[in-house]
C-alpha positions as YAML, in Angstrom:
chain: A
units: angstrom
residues:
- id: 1
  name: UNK
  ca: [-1.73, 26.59, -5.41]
- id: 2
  name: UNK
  ca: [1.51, 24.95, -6.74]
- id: 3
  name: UNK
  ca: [2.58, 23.30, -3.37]
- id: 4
  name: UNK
  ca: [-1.21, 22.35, -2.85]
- id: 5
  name: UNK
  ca: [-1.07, 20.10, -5.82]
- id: 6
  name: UNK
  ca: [2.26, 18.43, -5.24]
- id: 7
  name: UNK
  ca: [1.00, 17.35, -1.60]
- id: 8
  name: UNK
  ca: [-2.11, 16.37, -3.46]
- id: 9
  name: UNK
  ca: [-0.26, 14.58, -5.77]
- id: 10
  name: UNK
  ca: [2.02, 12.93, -3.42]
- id: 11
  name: UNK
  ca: [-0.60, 11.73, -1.15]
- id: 12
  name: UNK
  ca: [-2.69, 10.03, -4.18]
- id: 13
  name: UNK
  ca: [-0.73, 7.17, -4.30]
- id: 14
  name: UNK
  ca: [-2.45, 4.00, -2.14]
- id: 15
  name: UNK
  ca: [1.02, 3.01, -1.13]
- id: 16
  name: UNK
  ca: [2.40, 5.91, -0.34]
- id: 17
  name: UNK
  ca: [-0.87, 7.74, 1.14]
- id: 18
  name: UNK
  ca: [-0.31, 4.19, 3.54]
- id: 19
  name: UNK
  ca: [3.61, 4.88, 4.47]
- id: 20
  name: UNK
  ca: [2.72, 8.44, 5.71]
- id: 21
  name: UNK
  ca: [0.51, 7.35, 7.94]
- id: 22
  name: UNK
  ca: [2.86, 4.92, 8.84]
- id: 23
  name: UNK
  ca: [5.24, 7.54, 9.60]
- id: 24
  name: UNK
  ca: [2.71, 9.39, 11.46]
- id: 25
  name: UNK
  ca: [1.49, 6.80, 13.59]
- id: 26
  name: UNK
  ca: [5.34, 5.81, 14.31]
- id: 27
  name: UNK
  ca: [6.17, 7.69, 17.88]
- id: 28
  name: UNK
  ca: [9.54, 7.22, 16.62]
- id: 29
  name: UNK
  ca: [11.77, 8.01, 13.77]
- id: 30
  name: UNK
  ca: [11.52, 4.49, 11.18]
- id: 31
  name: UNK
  ca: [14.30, 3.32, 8.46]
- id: 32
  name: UNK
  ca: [13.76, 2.70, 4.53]
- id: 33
  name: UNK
  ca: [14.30, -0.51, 5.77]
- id: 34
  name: UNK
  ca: [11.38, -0.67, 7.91]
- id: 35
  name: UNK
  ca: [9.00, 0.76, 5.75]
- id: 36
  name: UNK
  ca: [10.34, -2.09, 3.35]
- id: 37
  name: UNK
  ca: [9.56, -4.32, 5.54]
- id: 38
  name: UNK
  ca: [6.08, -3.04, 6.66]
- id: 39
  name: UNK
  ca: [4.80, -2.59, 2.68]
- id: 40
  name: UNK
  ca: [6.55, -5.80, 1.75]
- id: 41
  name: UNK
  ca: [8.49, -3.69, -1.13]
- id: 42
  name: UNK
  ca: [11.60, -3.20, -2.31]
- id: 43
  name: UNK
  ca: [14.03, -0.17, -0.11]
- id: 44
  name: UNK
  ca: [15.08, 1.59, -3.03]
- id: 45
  name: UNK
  ca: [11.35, 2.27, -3.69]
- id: 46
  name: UNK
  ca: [10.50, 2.70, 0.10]
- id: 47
  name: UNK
  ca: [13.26, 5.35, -0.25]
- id: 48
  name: UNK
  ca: [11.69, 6.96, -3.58]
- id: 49
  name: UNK
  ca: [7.87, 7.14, -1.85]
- id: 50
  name: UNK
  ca: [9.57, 8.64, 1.60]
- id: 51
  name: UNK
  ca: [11.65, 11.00, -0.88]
- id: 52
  name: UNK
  ca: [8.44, 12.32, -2.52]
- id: 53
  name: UNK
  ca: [6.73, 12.76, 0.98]
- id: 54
  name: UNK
  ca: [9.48, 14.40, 2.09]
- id: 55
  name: UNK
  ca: [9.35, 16.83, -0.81]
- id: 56
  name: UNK
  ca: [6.27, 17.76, -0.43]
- id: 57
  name: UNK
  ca: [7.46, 18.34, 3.13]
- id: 58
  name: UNK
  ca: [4.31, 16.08, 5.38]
- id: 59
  name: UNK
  ca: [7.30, 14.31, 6.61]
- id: 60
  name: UNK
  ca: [11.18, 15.43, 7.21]
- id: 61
  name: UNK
  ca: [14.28, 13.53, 7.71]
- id: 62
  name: UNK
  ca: [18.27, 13.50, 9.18]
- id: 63
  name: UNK
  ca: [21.01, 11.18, 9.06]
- id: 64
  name: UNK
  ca: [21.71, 8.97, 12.25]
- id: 65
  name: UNK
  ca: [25.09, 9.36, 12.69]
- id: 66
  name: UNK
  ca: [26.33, 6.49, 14.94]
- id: 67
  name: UNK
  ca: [29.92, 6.83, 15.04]
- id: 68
  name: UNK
  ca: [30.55, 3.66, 14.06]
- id: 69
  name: UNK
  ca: [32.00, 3.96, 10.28]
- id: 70
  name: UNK
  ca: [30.07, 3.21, 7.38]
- id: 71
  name: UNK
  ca: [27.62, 5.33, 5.72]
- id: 72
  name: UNK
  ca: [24.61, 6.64, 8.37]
- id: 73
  name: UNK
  ca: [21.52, 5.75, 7.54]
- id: 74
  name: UNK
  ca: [18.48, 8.14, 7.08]
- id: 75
  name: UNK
  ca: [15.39, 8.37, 9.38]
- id: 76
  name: UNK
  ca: [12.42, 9.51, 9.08]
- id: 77
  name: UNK
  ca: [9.67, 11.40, 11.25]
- id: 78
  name: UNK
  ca: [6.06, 13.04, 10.85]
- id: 79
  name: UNK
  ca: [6.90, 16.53, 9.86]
- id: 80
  name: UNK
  ca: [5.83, 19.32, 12.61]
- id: 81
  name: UNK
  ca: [4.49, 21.61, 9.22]
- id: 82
  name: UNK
  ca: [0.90, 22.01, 8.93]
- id: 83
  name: UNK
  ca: [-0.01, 21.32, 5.18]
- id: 84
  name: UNK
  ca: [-3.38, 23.10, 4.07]
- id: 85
  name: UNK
  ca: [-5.56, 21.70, 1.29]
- id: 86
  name: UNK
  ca: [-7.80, 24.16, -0.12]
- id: 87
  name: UNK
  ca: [-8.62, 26.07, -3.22]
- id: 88
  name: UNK
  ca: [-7.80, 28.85, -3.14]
- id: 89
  name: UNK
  ca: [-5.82, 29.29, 0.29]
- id: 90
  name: UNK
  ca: [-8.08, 29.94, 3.22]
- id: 91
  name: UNK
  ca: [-6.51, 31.44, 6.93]
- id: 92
  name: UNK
  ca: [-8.61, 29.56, 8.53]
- id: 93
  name: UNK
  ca: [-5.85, 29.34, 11.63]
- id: 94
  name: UNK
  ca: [-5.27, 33.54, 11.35]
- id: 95
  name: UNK
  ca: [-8.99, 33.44, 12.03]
- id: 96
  name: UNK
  ca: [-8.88, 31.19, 14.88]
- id: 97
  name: UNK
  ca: [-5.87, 32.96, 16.56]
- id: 98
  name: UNK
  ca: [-8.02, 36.41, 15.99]
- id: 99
  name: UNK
  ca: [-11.29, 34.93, 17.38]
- id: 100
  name: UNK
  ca: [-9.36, 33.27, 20.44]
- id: 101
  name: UNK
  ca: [-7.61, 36.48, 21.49]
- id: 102
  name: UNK
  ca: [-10.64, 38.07, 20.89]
- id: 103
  name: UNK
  ca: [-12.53, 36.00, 23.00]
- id: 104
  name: UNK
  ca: [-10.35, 35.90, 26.06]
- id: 105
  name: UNK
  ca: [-9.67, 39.91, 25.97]
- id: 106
  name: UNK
  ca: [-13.82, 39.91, 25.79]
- id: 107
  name: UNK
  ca: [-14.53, 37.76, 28.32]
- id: 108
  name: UNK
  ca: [-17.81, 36.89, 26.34]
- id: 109
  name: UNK
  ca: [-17.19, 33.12, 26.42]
- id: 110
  name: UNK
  ca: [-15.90, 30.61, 29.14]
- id: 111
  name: UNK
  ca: [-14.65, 26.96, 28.48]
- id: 112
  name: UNK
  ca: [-18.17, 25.64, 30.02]
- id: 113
  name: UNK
  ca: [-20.00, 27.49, 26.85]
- id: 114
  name: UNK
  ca: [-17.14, 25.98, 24.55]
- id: 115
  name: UNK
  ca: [-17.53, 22.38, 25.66]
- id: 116
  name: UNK
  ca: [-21.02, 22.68, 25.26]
- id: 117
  name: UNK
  ca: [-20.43, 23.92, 21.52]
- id: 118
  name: UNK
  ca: [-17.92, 20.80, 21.08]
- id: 119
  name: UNK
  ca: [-19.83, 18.32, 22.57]
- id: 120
  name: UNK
  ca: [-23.09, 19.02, 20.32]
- id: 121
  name: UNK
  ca: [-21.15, 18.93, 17.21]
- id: 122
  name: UNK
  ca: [-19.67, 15.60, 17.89]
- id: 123
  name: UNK
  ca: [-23.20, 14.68, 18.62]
- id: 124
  name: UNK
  ca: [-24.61, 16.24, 15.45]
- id: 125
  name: UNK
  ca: [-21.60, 14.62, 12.71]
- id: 126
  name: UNK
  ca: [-22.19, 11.38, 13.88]
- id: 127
  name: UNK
  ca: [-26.33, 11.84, 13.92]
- id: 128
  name: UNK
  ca: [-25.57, 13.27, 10.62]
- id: 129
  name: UNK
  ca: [-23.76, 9.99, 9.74]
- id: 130
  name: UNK
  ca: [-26.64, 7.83, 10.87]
- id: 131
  name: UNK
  ca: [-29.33, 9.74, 8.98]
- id: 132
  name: UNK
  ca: [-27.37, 8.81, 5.88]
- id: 133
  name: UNK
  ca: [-27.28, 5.01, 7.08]
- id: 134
  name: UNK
  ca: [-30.74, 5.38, 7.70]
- id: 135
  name: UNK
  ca: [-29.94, 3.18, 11.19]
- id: 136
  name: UNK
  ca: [-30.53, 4.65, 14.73]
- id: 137
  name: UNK
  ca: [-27.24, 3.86, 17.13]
- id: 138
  name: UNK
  ca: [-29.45, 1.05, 18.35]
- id: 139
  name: UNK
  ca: [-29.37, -0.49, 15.12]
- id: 140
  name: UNK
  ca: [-25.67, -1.18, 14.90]
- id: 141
  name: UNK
  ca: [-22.91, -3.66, 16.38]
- id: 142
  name: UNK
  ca: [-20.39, -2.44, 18.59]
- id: 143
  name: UNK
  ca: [-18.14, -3.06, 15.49]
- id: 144
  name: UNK
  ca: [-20.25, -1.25, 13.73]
- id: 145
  name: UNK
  ca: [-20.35, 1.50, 16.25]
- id: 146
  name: UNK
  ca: [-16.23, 1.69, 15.81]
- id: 147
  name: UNK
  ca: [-16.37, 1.78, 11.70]
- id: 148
  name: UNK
  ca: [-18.39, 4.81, 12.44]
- id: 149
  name: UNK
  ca: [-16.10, 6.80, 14.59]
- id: 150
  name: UNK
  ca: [-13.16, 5.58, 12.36]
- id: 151
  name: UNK
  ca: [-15.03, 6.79, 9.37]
- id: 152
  name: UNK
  ca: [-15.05, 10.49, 11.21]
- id: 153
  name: UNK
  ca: [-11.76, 10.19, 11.91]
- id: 154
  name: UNK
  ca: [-11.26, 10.23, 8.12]
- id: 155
  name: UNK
  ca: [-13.72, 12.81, 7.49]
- id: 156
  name: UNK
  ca: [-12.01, 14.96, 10.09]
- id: 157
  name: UNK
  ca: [-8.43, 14.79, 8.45]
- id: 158
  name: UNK
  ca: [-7.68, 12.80, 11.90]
- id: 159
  name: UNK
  ca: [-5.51, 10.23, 12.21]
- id: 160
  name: UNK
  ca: [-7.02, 7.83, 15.13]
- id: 161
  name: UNK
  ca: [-6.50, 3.76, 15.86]
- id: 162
  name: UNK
  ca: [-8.86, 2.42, 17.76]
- id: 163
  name: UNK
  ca: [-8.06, -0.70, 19.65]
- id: 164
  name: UNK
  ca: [-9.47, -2.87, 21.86]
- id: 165
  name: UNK
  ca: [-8.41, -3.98, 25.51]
- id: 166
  name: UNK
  ca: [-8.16, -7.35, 26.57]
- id: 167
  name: UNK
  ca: [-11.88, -6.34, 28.12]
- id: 168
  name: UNK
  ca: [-14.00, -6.22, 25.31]
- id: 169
  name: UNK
  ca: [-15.76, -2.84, 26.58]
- id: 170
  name: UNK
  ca: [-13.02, -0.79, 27.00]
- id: 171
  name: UNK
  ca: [-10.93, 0.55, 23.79]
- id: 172
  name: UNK
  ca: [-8.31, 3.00, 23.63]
- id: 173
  name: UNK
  ca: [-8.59, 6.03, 21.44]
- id: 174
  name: UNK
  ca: [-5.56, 7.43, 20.22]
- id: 175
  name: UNK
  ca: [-5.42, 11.14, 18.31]
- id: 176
  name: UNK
  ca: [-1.81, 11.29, 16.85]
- id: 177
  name: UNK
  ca: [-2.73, 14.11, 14.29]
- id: 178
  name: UNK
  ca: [-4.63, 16.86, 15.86]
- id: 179
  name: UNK
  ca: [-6.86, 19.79, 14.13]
- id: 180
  name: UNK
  ca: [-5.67, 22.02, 16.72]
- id: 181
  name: UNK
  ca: [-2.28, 21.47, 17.65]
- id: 182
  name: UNK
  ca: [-1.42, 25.18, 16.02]
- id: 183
  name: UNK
  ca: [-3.66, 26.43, 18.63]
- id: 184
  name: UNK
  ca: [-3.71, 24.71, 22.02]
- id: 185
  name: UNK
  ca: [-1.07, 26.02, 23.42]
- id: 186
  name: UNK
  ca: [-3.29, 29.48, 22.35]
- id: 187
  name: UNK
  ca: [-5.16, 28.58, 24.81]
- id: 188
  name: UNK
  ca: [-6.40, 25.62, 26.66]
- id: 189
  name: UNK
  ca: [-9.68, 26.09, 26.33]
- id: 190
  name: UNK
  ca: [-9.19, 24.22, 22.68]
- id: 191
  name: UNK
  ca: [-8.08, 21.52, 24.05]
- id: 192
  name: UNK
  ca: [-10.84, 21.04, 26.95]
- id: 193
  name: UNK
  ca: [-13.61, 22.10, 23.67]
- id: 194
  name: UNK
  ca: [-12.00, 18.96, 21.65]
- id: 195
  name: UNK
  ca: [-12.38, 16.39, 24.66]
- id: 196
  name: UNK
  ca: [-16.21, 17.86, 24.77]
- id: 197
  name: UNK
  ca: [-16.13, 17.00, 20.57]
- id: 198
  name: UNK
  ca: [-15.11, 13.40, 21.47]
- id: 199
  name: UNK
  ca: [-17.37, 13.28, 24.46]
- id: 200
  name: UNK
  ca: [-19.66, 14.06, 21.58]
- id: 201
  name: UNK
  ca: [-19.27, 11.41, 19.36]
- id: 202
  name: UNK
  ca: [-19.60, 8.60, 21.77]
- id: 203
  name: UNK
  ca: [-22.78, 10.12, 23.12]
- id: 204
  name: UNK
  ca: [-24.07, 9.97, 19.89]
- id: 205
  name: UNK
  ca: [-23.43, 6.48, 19.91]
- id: 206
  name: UNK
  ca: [-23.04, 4.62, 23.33]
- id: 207
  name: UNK
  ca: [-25.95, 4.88, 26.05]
- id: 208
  name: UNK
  ca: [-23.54, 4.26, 28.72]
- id: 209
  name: UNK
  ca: [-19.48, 5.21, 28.69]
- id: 210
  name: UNK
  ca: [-16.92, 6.88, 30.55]
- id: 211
  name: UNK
  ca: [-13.78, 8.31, 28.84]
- id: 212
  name: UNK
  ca: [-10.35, 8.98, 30.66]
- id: 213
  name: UNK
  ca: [-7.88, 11.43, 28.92]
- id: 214
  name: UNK
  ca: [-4.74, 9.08, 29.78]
- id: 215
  name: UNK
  ca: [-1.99, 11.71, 26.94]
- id: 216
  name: UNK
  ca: [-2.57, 14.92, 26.34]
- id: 217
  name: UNK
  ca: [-0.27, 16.98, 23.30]
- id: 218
  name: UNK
  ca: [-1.13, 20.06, 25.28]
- id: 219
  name: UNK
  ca: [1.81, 18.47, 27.82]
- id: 220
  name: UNK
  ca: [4.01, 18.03, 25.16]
- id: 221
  name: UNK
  ca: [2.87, 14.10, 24.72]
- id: 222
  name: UNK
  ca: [3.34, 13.00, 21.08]
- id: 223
  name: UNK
  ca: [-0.43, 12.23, 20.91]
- id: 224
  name: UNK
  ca: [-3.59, 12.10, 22.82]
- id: 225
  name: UNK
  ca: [-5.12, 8.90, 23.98]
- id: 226
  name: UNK
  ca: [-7.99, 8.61, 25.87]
- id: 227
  name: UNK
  ca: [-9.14, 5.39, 27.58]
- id: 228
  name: UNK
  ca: [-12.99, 4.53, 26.76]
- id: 229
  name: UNK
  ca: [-15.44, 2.20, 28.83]
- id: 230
  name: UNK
  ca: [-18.13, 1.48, 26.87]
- id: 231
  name: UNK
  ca: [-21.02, -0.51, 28.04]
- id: 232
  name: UNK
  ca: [-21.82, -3.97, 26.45]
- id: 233
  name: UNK
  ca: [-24.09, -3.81, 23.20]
- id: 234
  name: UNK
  ca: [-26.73, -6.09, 23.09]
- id: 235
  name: UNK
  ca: [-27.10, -7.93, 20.16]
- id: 236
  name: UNK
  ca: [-28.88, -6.50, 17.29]
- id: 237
  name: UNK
  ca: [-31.97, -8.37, 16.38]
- id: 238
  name: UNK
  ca: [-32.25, -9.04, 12.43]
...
């Protein structure tokens, strides 16, 4: 419970909530300087937030020693620790590990019947997300379309940028903070069932798309990206 609060504590900060996904987004290791520079702050208090993220361990650090003389200066990284939020603890990834051995010692499931199960629960969040908006996926902007999936990105505990190709149909999709990364090297089957989840999520909202897995972290990529064609939305009539 203790080290639930401090994360919880540490991540309630605006600013600092902002510099960890910073951090996380970064495919490199980034300076107190930088961070400085990004947040427009001071470095001794880019330093303090990246000290208290770094306590509550959602991000580590090491000295880059260059040889050169002079004191080395510290970088910093996402940290590879998976930090669960819940009251009181749940083993939610025990569970998973137990229900994916299970499952391929059983036999009683293929990846077919698992991308099927992923793909109609992306469908069903975002038609879930709609009903709440009280709009059909006809009803909204391509913008609009995008502030949806961002919005489940948050929901999900993802961390996902969406940006947009010099084409204005096409948009790449970029997971740097995977659910599953504790389990798909369990088996790959958890990765192919995520694709079917995003598969799912477009469906829900685009009549006509095509998605291209371009990085994948189950070959050791930092993130996943996929590479989305999405046909032109008419204009929505007021």
């Amino acid at each position: 419970m203790e080290p639930t609060l401090k994360v919880i504590n540490a991540l309630s900060d605006p600013t600092r909530y902002s510099i960890y996904q910073f951090v996380l987004k970064k495919r490199s290791e980034v300076s107190v300087q930088e961070v400085a520079n990004e947040f427009h702050i001071h470095p001794n208090v880019a330093r303090l937030h990246l000290s208290k993220l770094e306590d509550v361990k959602v991000i580590s650090s090491e000295l880059n020693k260059t040889g050169k003389g002079g004191r080395p200066a510290r970088l910093y990284k996402s940290s590879e620790q998976v930090v669960e939020l819940s009251f009181p603890h749940r083993e939610y990834k025990l569970l998973s590990n137990i229900l994916l051995e299970a499952i391929n010692k059983m036999k009683l499931a293929d990846a077919g019947l698992l991308k099927d199960i992923g793909r109609e629960y992306g469908k069903r969040i975002i038609e879930n997300i709609l009903k709440n908006m009280n709009k059909t996926k006809d009803q909204l902007t391509f913008n609009e379309k995008l502030s949806v999936l961002a919005s489940v990105s948050t929901v999900d505990g993802y961390c996902i940028e969406t940006l947009e190709t010099t084409d204005k149909n096409e948009l790449d999709y970029h997971v740097y903070n995977c659910p599953f990364r504790e389990l798909i090297h369990h088996s790959a089957d958890v990765c192919e069932m995520h694709v079917a989840y995003i598969h799912g999520l477009f469906e829900a909202l685009f009549d006509d798309f095509d998605i291209n897995q371009q990085e994948t972290m189950l070959h050791d990529c930092s993130e996943c990206i996929y590479h989305v064609k999405v046909a032109k939305v008419a204009k929505v009539a007021n």
